[in-house]
Coordinates of C-alpha atoms in Angstrom, one line a residue:
X1 CA -23.7 -3.5 8.5
X2 CA -21.1 -1.2 6.9
X3 CA -19.0 -3.9 5.1
X4 CA -19.6 -4.1 1.4
X5 CA -18.1 -6.1 -1.4
X6 CA -15.3 -4.1 -3.2
X7 CA -15.9 -2.6 -6.6
X8 CA -13.8 -4.0 -9.4
X9 CA -11.7 -1.2 -10.7
X10 CA -9.2 -1.1 -13.5
X11 CA -5.6 -2.2 -12.8
X12 CA -4.2 1.1 -14.2
X13 CA -2.6 1.9 -10.8
X14 CA -0.6 -1.3 -11.0
X15 CA 0.8 -0.3 -14.3
X16 CA 1.6 3.2 -13.0
X17 CA 3.3 1.8 -10.0
X18 CA 5.4 -0.6 -12.1
X19 CA 6.5 2.3 -14.4
X20 CA 7.4 4.2 -11.3
X21 CA 9.8 1.6 -10.2
X22 CA 11.2 1.0 -13.6
X23 CA 12.1 4.7 -13.9
X24 CA 13.7 4.8 -10.4
X25 CA 15.8 1.7 -11.0
X26 CA 17.1 2.9 -14.4
X27 CA 18.0 6.2 -12.9
X28 CA 19.7 4.5 -10.0
X29 CA 21.7 2.3 -12.4
X30 CA 22.9 5.4 -14.3
X31 CA 23.8 7.4 -11.2
X32 CA 25.6 4.5 -9.4
X33 CA 27.3 2.6 -12.2
X34 CA 30.8 4.0 -11.3
X35 CA 30.3 3.9 -7.5
X36 CA 31.9 1.3 -5.2
X37 CA 29.4 -1.1 -3.7
X38 CA 28.1 -0.3 -0.2
X39 CA 27.8 -2.9 2.5
X40 CA 24.8 -1.3 4.2
X41 CA 21.8 -1.2 1.8
X42 CA 19.2 1.3 2.8
X43 CA 16.8 1.3 -0.1
X44 CA 16.9 5.1 -0.6
X45 CA 18.7 5.1 -4.0
X46 CA 15.8 3.1 -5.5
X47 CA 12.9 4.7 -3.6
X48 CA 12.8 7.9 -1.6
X49 CA 10.5 8.2 1.4
X50 CA 8.2 10.6 -0.5
X51 CA 7.8 8.3 -3.5
X52 CA 7.3 5.3 -1.1
X53 CA 4.5 7.2 0.5
X54 CA 2.8 8.0 -2.8
X55 CA 3.1 4.5 -4.1
X56 CA 1.8 3.1 -0.8
X57 CA -1.3 5.3 -1.1
X58 CA -1.9 4.2 -4.7
X59 CA -1.6 0.6 -3.6
X60 CA -4.0 1.1 -0.8
X61 CA -6.6 2.6 -3.2
X62 CA -6.2 -0.5 -5.4
X63 CA -6.7 -2.8 -2.4
X64 CA -9.9 -1.0 -1.5
X65 CA -11.1 -1.6 -5.0
X66 CA -10.2 -5.3 -5.4
X67 CA -10.0 -6.9 -1.9
X68 CA -12.7 -7.6 0.7
X69 CA -11.5 -5.1 3.2
X70 CA -13.6 -5.1 6.3
X71 CA -15.3 -1.7 6.4
X72 CA -16.3 -2.0 10.0
X73 CA -15.6 1.0 12.2
X74 CA -15.4 -1.0 15.5
X75 CA -12.8 -3.4 14.1
X76 CA -11.0 -0.6 12.3
X77 CA -10.8 1.3 15.6
X78 CA -9.5 -1.7 17.4
X79 CA -6.8 -2.8 15.0
X80 CA -5.5 0.7 14.6
X81 CA -5.4 1.2 18.3
X82 CA -3.4 -2.0 18.7
X83 CA -1.1 -1.2 15.8
X84 CA -0.4 2.3 17.1
X85 CA 0.4 1.0 20.6
X86 CA 3.3 -0.7 18.9
X87 CA 4.2 2.1 16.5
X88 CA 4.7 4.7 19.2
X89 CA 7.5 2.5 20.6
X90 CA 9.1 1.7 17.2
X91 CA 12.3 3.3 15.8
X92 CA 12.7 4.9 12.4
X93 CA 9.0 5.6 11.9
X94 CA 8.8 7.9 8.9
X95 CA 5.0 8.3 8.4
X96 CA 1.7 7.6 10.0
X97 CA 0.7 3.9 9.8
X98 CA -2.6 2.5 8.6
X99 CA -3.8 -0.9 9.7
X100 CA -6.7 -2.7 8.1
X101 CA -8.4 -6.1 8.1
X102 CA -9.2 -8.2 5.1
X103 CA -12.1 -10.7 5.3
X104 CA -10.2 -13.8 4.6
X105 CA -9.9 -16.9 6.8
X106 CA -6.4 -17.7 5.6
X107 CA -3.6 -16.9 8.0
X108 CA -1.8 -14.0 6.4
X109 CA -0.5 -10.5 7.2
X110 CA 1.5 -8.2 5.1
X111 CA 3.1 -4.7 5.0
X112 CA 3.8 -2.5 2.0
X113 CA 5.1 1.0 1.2
X114 CA 4.1 4.0 3.2
X115 CA 3.2 2.3 6.5
X116 CA 0.3 0.2 5.4
X117 CA -0.3 -3.1 7.2
X118 CA -3.0 -5.6 6.3
X119 CA -4.2 -8.4 8.5
X120 CA -6.4 -11.3 7.4
X121 CA -9.3 -11.9 9.7
X122 CA -8.4 -15.5 10.1
X123 CA -5.2 -14.5 11.8
X124 CA -7.1 -12.7 14.5
X125 CA -9.4 -15.6 15.2
X126 CA -6.5 -18.0 15.3
X127 CA -4.4 -16.1 17.8
X128 CA -5.2 -17.2 21.4
X129 CA -4.3 -13.9 23.0
X130 CA -3.5 -10.3 22.1
X131 CA 0.2 -10.8 22.5
X132 CA 0.2 -13.4 19.8
X133 CA -1.7 -11.1 17.4
X134 CA 0.6 -8.2 18.4
X135 CA 3.7 -10.2 17.6
X136 CA 2.6 -10.6 14.0
X137 CA 1.7 -6.9 13.7
X138 CA 5.1 -5.9 15.3
X139 CA 6.8 -8.1 12.8
X140 CA 5.1 -6.3 9.9
X141 CA 5.8 -2.9 11.4
X142 CA 9.4 -3.9 11.5
X143 CA 9.4 -4.8 7.8
X144 CA 8.2 -1.2 7.2
X145 CA 10.6 0.6 9.5
X146 CA 13.5 -1.4 8.1
X147 CA 12.3 -0.6 4.6
X148 CA 12.6 -4.2 3.4
X149 CA 10.7 -3.9 0.2
X150 CA 12.8 -0.9 -0.9
X151 CA 16.0 -2.7 0.1
X152 CA 14.9 -5.8 -1.7
X153 CA 14.4 -3.8 -4.9
X154 CA 17.8 -2.1 -4.5
X155 CA 19.4 -5.6 -4.0
X156 CA 17.8 -6.7 -7.3
X157 CA 18.9 -3.6 -9.2
X158 CA 22.5 -3.8 -7.8
X159 CA 22.9 -7.4 -8.9
X160 CA 21.7 -7.3 -12.4
X161 CA 19.1 -5.5 -14.7
X162 CA 16.0 -7.5 -14.0
X163 CA 12.5 -6.8 -15.3
X164 CA 11.7 -4.5 -12.3
X165 CA 8.2 -3.6 -13.7
X166 CA 7.3 -7.3 -13.6
X167 CA 8.8 -7.7 -10.2
X168 CA 6.8 -4.8 -8.7
X169 CA 3.5 -5.7 -10.4
X170 CA 3.7 -9.0 -8.7
X171 CA 4.6 -7.7 -5.2
X172 CA 1.1 -6.6 -4.2
X173 CA -0.5 -9.7 -5.5
X174 CA 2.0 -11.9 -3.7
X175 CA 1.5 -10.1 -0.4
X176 CA -2.2 -10.3 -0.5
X177 CA -2.6 -13.7 -2.2
X178 CA 0.7 -15.6 -2.1
X179 CA -0.5 -18.7 -3.8
X180 CA -1.2 -16.7 -6.9
X181 CA 1.3 -13.9 -6.6
X182 CA 4.4 -16.0 -5.9
X183 CA 4.3 -17.3 -9.4
X184 CA 4.3 -13.8 -10.8
X185 CA 7.3 -12.9 -8.6
X186 CA 9.3 -16.0 -9.3
X187 CA 9.0 -15.5 -13.1
X188 CA 10.5 -12.0 -12.7
X189 CA 13.2 -13.1 -10.3
X190 CA 14.3 -16.3 -11.9
X191 CA 17.7 -14.9 -12.9
X192 CA 18.7 -14.3 -9.3
X193 CA 16.4 -16.6 -7.4
X194 CA 18.8 -17.8 -4.8
X195 CA 20.1 -14.3 -4.0
X196 CA 16.5 -13.2 -3.5
X197 CA 15.7 -16.1 -1.2
X198 CA 18.8 -15.4 1.0
X199 CA 17.9 -11.7 1.1
X200 CA 14.3 -12.5 2.2
X201 CA 15.6 -14.8 4.9
X202 CA 17.8 -11.9 6.2
X203 CA 14.7 -9.6 6.2
X204 CA 12.7 -12.2 8.2
X205 CA 15.5 -12.5 10.8
X206 CA 15.8 -8.8 11.1
X207 CA 12.0 -8.3 11.4
X208 CA 11.9 -11.0 14.1
X209 CA 14.7 -9.3 16.1
X210 CA 13.2 -5.8 15.9
X211 CA 9.6 -7.1 16.2
X212 CA 10.2 -9.1 19.4
X213 CA 12.0 -6.1 21.0
X214 CA 9.1 -3.9 20.0
X215 CA 6.6 -6.3 21.4
X216 CA 8.4 -6.3 24.8
X217 CA 8.8 -2.6 24.9
X218 CA 5.1 -2.1 24.2
X219 CA 4.0 -4.0 27.3
X220 CA 3.0 -7.2 25.5
X221 CA 4.3 -10.7 26.4
X222 CA 7.4 -11.3 24.2
X223 CA 6.6 -15.0 24.3
X224 CA 3.7 -14.2 22.0
X225 CA 6.0 -14.4 19.0
X226 CA 7.6 -17.9 19.6
X227 CA 4.2 -19.2 20.9
X228 CA 2.5 -18.2 17.7
X229 CA 5.3 -19.5 15.5
X230 CA 5.3 -22.9 17.2
X231 CA 1.5 -23.1 16.9
X232 CA 1.6 -22.5 13.2
X233 CA 4.6 -24.9 12.7
X234 CA 2.8 -27.7 14.5
X235 CA -0.5 -27.2 12.9
X236 CA 0.9 -27.1 9.3
X237 CA 3.8 -29.5 9.7
X238 CA 2.3 -32.2 7.4
X239 CA -0.2 -30.0 5.5
X240 CA -0.1 -30.3 1.8
X241 CA -1.2 -26.6 1.5
X242 CA 0.5 -24.3 4.1
X243 CA -1.2 -21.1 5.0
X244 CA -0.5 -18.0 2.9
X245 CA 1.6 -16.5 5.7
X246 CA 4.1 -19.3 5.5
X247 CA 4.7 -18.6 1.7
X248 CA 5.8 -15.0 2.3
X249 CA 7.2 -15.6 5.8
X250 CA 9.0 -19.0 5.8
X251 CA 9.2 -20.7 9.2
X252 CA 12.1 -23.1 9.5
X253 CA 12.8 -24.7 12.9
X254 CA 15.9 -22.4 13.3
X255 CA 13.7 -19.4 13.1
X256 CA 11.4 -20.7 15.9
X257 CA 14.5 -21.4 18.0
X258 CA 15.9 -18.0 17.4
X259 CA 12.6 -16.4 18.4
X260 CA 12.5 -18.4 21.6
X261 CA 16.0 -17.3 22.5
X262 CA 15.3 -13.6 21.7
X263 CA 12.0 -13.6 23.7
X264 CA 13.9 -15.1 26.8
X265 CA 16.1 -12.0 26.8
X266 CA 13.1 -10.0 28.1
X267 CA 11.1 -10.4 31.3
X268 CA 8.0 -12.6 31.0
X269 CA 4.8 -10.7 31.3
X270 CA 1.8 -12.4 32.8
X271 CA -1.1 -10.5 31.2
X272 CA -4.8 -11.0 31.8
X273 CA -7.1 -11.7 28.8
X274 CA -7.7 -8.4 26.9
X275 CA -11.4 -7.6 26.6
X276 CA -11.1 -5.6 23.3
X277 CA -9.2 -8.5 21.7
X278 CA -11.7 -11.0 22.8
X279 CA -14.6 -8.9 21.6
X280 CA -13.0 -8.3 18.2
X281 CA -12.4 -12.0 17.9
X282 CA -16.0 -12.8 18.8
X283 CA -17.3 -10.1 16.3
X284 CA -15.3 -11.6 13.4
X285 CA -16.6 -15.1 14.2
X286 CA -20.2 -14.0 14.6
X287 CA -20.3 -11.7 11.5
X288 CA -17.9 -13.1 9.1
X289 CA -17.5 -16.8 9.7
X290 CA -19.9 -19.8 9.7
X291 CA -23.7 -19.5 9.8
X292 CA -25.8 -17.7 12.4
X293 CA -27.4 -20.9 13.7
X294 CA -24.0 -22.6 14.1
X295 CA -22.5 -19.5 15.8
X296 CA -25.4 -19.4 18.3
X297 CA -24.8 -23.0 19.2
X298 CA -21.0 -22.5 19.5
X299 CA -21.3 -19.4 21.8
X300 CA -24.0 -21.1 23.9
X301 CA -21.7 -24.1 24.3
X302 CA -18.9 -21.8 25.4
X303 CA -21.1 -20.2 28.1
X304 CA -22.5 -23.6 29.3
X305 CA -19.0 -25.2 29.6
X306 CA -17.3 -21.9 30.6
X307 CA -14.8 -22.6 27.8
X308 CA -14.2 -18.9 27.2
X309 CA -11.4 -16.4 28.0
X310 CA -14.0 -13.8 29.1
X311 CA -17.7 -14.4 29.6
X312 CA -18.5 -10.9 28.3
X313 CA -17.0 -11.8 24.9
X314 CA -18.9 -15.0 24.7
X315 CA -22.2 -13.2 25.5
X316 CA -21.3 -10.5 22.9
X317 CA -20.7 -13.1 20.3
X318 CA -24.0 -14.7 21.1
X319 CA -25.8 -11.4 20.9
X320 CA -24.3 -10.7 17.4
X321 CA -25.2 -14.2 16.3
X322 CA -28.8 -13.6 17.4
X323 CA -28.8 -10.4 15.4
X324 CA -27.5 -12.1 12.3
X325 CA -30.2 -14.7 12.8
X326 CA -32.8 -11.9 13.1
X327 CA -33.6 -12.7 16.7
X328 CA -33.4 -9.0 17.5
X329 CA -35.2 -9.1 20.9
X330 CA -32.7 -11.7 22.3
X331 CA -29.8 -9.7 20.9
X332 CA -31.3 -6.5 22.5
X333 CA -31.6 -8.0 26.0
X334 CA -28.0 -9.3 26.0
X335 CA -26.5 -6.1 24.6
X336 CA -28.3 -3.9 27.0
X337 CA -27.1 -6.0 29.9
X338 CA -23.5 -5.8 28.6
X339 CA -23.7 -2.0 28.1
X340 CA -24.8 -1.5 31.7
X341 CA -21.6 -3.2 32.8
X342 CA -19.4 -1.0 30.5
X343 CA -21.4 2.0 29.3
X344 CA -18.9 3.5 26.9
X345 CA -17.8 0.2 25.2
X346 CA -17.8 0.9 21.5
X347 CA -18.3 -2.8 20.6
X348 CA -21.6 -2.8 22.6
X349 CA -22.7 0.6 21.4
X350 CA -22.2 -0.2 17.7
X351 CA -24.1 -3.6 17.9
X352 CA -26.9 -2.1 20.0
X353 CA -27.4 0.7 17.5
X354 CA -27.9 -2.0 14.8
X355 CA -30.4 -3.8 17.0
X356 CA -32.4 -0.6 17.8
X357 CA -32.7 0.3 14.2
X358 CA -33.7 -3.2 13.2
X359 CA -36.5 -3.1 15.9
X360 CA -37.5 0.4 14.7
X361 CA -36.5 1.8 18.0
X362 CA -34.8 4.8 16.3
X363 CA -35.4 7.2 19.2
X364 CA -33.5 4.9 21.6
X365 CA -30.6 4.7 19.2
X366 CA -30.5 8.5 18.7
X367 CA -30.7 9.3 22.4
X368 CA -27.8 6.9 23.1
X369 CA -25.7 8.3 20.3
X370 CA -26.4 12.0 20.8
X371 CA -25.2 11.8 24.4
X372 CA -22.1 9.8 23.4
X373 CA -21.3 12.2 20.5
X374 CA -20.8 15.0 23.2
X375 CA -18.6 12.7 25.3
X376 CA -16.6 11.4 22.3
X377 CA -16.8 14.0 19.5
X378 CA -15.7 12.8 16.1
X379 CA -15.0 9.2 17.2
X380 CA -15.5 7.2 14.1
X381 CA -17.7 4.5 15.7
X382 CA -20.0 7.1 17.3
X383 CA -20.1 9.5 14.4
X384 CA -20.7 6.9 11.7
X385 CA -23.4 5.1 13.7
X386 CA -25.0 8.5 14.6
X387 CA -25.0 9.6 11.0
X388 CA -26.5 6.2 9.9
X389 CA -29.2 6.3 12.7
X390 CA -30.2 9.9 11.6
X391 CA -30.3 8.7 8.0
X392 CA -32.5 5.8 8.9
X393 CA -34.7 8.2 10.9
X394 CA -35.2 10.5 8.0
X395 CA -33.3 13.4 9.7
X396 CA -31.2 14.1 6.6
X397 CA -30.0 17.6 7.5
X398 CA -28.7 16.5 10.8
X399 CA -27.1 13.3 9.3
X400 CA -25.3 15.4 6.7
X401 CA -24.1 17.8 9.4
X402 CA -22.7 14.9 11.6
X403 CA -20.9 13.3 8.6
X404 CA -19.6 16.5 7.2
X405 CA -18.1 17.4 10.6
X406 CA -16.5 14.0 10.9
X407 CA -15.0 14.2 7.4
X408 CA -13.2 17.4 8.4
X409 CA -11.3 15.3 10.9
X410 CA -11.1 12.1 8.8
X411 CA -11.1 13.2 5.2
X412 CA -10.2 9.8 3.8
X413 CA -13.0 7.8 5.5
X414 CA -14.7 5.5 2.9
X415 CA -17.8 4.8 5.0
X416 CA -18.5 8.4 5.7
X417 CA -18.5 9.4 2.1
X418 CA -20.6 6.4 1.2
X419 CA -23.2 7.3 3.8
X420 CA -23.2 11.0 2.9
X421 CA -23.8 10.0 -0.8
X422 CA -26.9 8.2 0.3
X423 CA -28.0 11.2 2.5
X424 CA -27.7 13.6 -0.4
X425 CA -29.6 11.2 -2.7
X426 CA -32.4 11.0 -0.2
X427 CA -32.5 14.8 -0.1
X428 CA -32.6 15.1 -3.8
X429 CA -29.4 17.1 -3.8
X430 CA -27.9 15.6 -7.0
X431 CA -25.0 17.9 -7.2
X432 CA -23.7 17.1 -3.8
X433 CA -24.5 13.4 -4.3
X434 CA -22.2 13.3 -7.3
X435 CA -19.5 15.2 -5.5
X436 CA -19.4 12.7 -2.6
X437 CA -19.7 9.8 -5.0
X438 CA -16.6 11.2 -6.7
X439 CA -14.7 11.0 -3.4
X440 CA -15.8 7.3 -3.0
X441 CA -14.3 6.6 -6.5
X442 CA -11.1 8.6 -5.7
X443 CA -10.6 6.4 -2.6
X444 CA -10.7 3.4 -4.9
X445 CA -8.2 4.9 -7.3
X446 CA -10.8 5.2 -10.0
X447 CA -9.7 8.8 -11.0
X448 CA -11.5 8.8 -14.3
X449 CA -14.8 7.8 -12.7
X450 CA -14.3 10.4 -10.0
X451 CA -13.7 13.1 -12.6
X452 CA -16.8 12.0 -14.5
X453 CA -18.9 12.3 -11.3
X454 CA -17.6 15.8 -10.6
X455 CA -18.3 16.9 -14.2
X456 CA -21.8 15.6 -13.8
X457 CA -22.3 17.5 -10.6
X458 CA -21.2 20.8 -12.2
X459 CA -24.5 21.2 -14.1
X460 CA -26.6 20.5 -11.0
X461 CA -25.1 23.5 -9.0
X462 CA -25.5 26.2 -11.6
X463 CA -26.8 28.6 -9.0
X464 CA -23.8 28.1 -6.7
X465 CA -20.8 29.6 -8.5
X466 CA -18.5 29.1 -5.4
X467 CA -19.3 25.4 -5.4
X468 CA -18.7 25.2 -9.1
X469 CA -15.2 26.7 -8.6
X470 CA -14.5 24.1 -5.9
X471 CA -15.6 21.3 -8.3
X472 CA -13.2 22.6 -11.0
X473 CA -10.4 22.8 -8.4
X474 CA -11.1 19.2 -7.3
X475 CA -11.1 18.0 -10.9
X476 CA -7.7 19.5 -11.4
X477 CA -6.4 18.1 -8.1
X478 CA -7.5 14.6 -9.0
X479 CA -6.0 14.8 -12.5
X480 CA -2.8 16.1 -11.0
X481 CA -2.7 13.2 -8.5
X482 CA -2.9 10.7 -11.3
X483 CA -0.4 12.6 -13.5
X484 CA 2.0 13.0 -10.6
X485 CA 2.3 9.2 -10.4
X486 CA 3.0 9.0 -14.1
X487 CA 5.6 11.8 -14.1
X488 CA 7.6 10.2 -11.3

């Protein structure tokens, strides 16, 4: 219920990012023109870790504004838990990672500056088990820890003076939408195309080596990598249009053979089906793919033929499909049954909250969530659902309190600010409404709109001088964030 279409925001951030790289490359050329070439390229002369982090945050804001990111607290919780299971065993981790899902059935995953990893929803529903999905995420984590984008830029700047602004402006497009973006990249890299291809193949080989070791060390089946590679290769062997992932991650037979050989160096792990993975897969299929009636038929067929990995996941998918089809009573019966078997399962709790609210059983939702909020304080699934249930019930003061407390712990949460904006609007607190709306715009990289909202809020809080001072300070902070990118 939380997922919304992204707002279309100006591409100013892309221009700023491109200028950033142009400056860094020119400075690098001036400082290094008399130095002997180094065999080991680290990427630090083009892009420091601090600048990489800032640019990654700017790119993430742009993605929120332009791509259908799945704003779903349950799926966000799952994909970040899975990703961080891998990160805690990775080497050379320089910053906190952020994992997110994009509502796109194409097979694709990508990583960019500052530890950001995007996974298309189609990739999750295609993977047969969690080890296959984890293998792709481990590969992308390895691209980040090995700083492949920065090293690629350094390789380009060391070979010849290319149009780096054009190169960088195409990177994000190519990662998210390769069929469009690769054209932009190839135009910028035409002068040294073969060198770029060879360097990219080297990156892929290194990411495979590091990623498979990371997969094994994180208690996943290392065979997940060659298994998924082989599946993709076979499926798209004769396809006229390969999936997006194969455009940015080429998959020749030699790479599959290397992956098999590397995986065999580790003990095989026989893992049982993972419930969270199967529930996430069912949730995406029921909420983001096909039609409710088709999904009901598909999940019913799975249950009748027992063609599922776990019966609970098939029942969960059926319950969500009932909900999407507005068969709320049937969804309620199934979800309450599932919750009895696993009373703290966030997938069930989130879905049952939606059902209770749809059936106007607000008290049932609030009782369930108030108890869980004591057990799991500031958990994003519980806090956001609790805040939303209080909002739907008209208890605006309590809703605001829950969301404010959560934002202290998670200050960059888009959904929380969006809900809090609605709460303040319902209360008629226009000053606070414009303040939180400004934070929504700031998370989308729309700094000018954010400042406009803050300036509008100023006149509504004339009797609160302390709040006016905070508004002025926040305006200066946002302006400084934008100017800092330009100054770099």
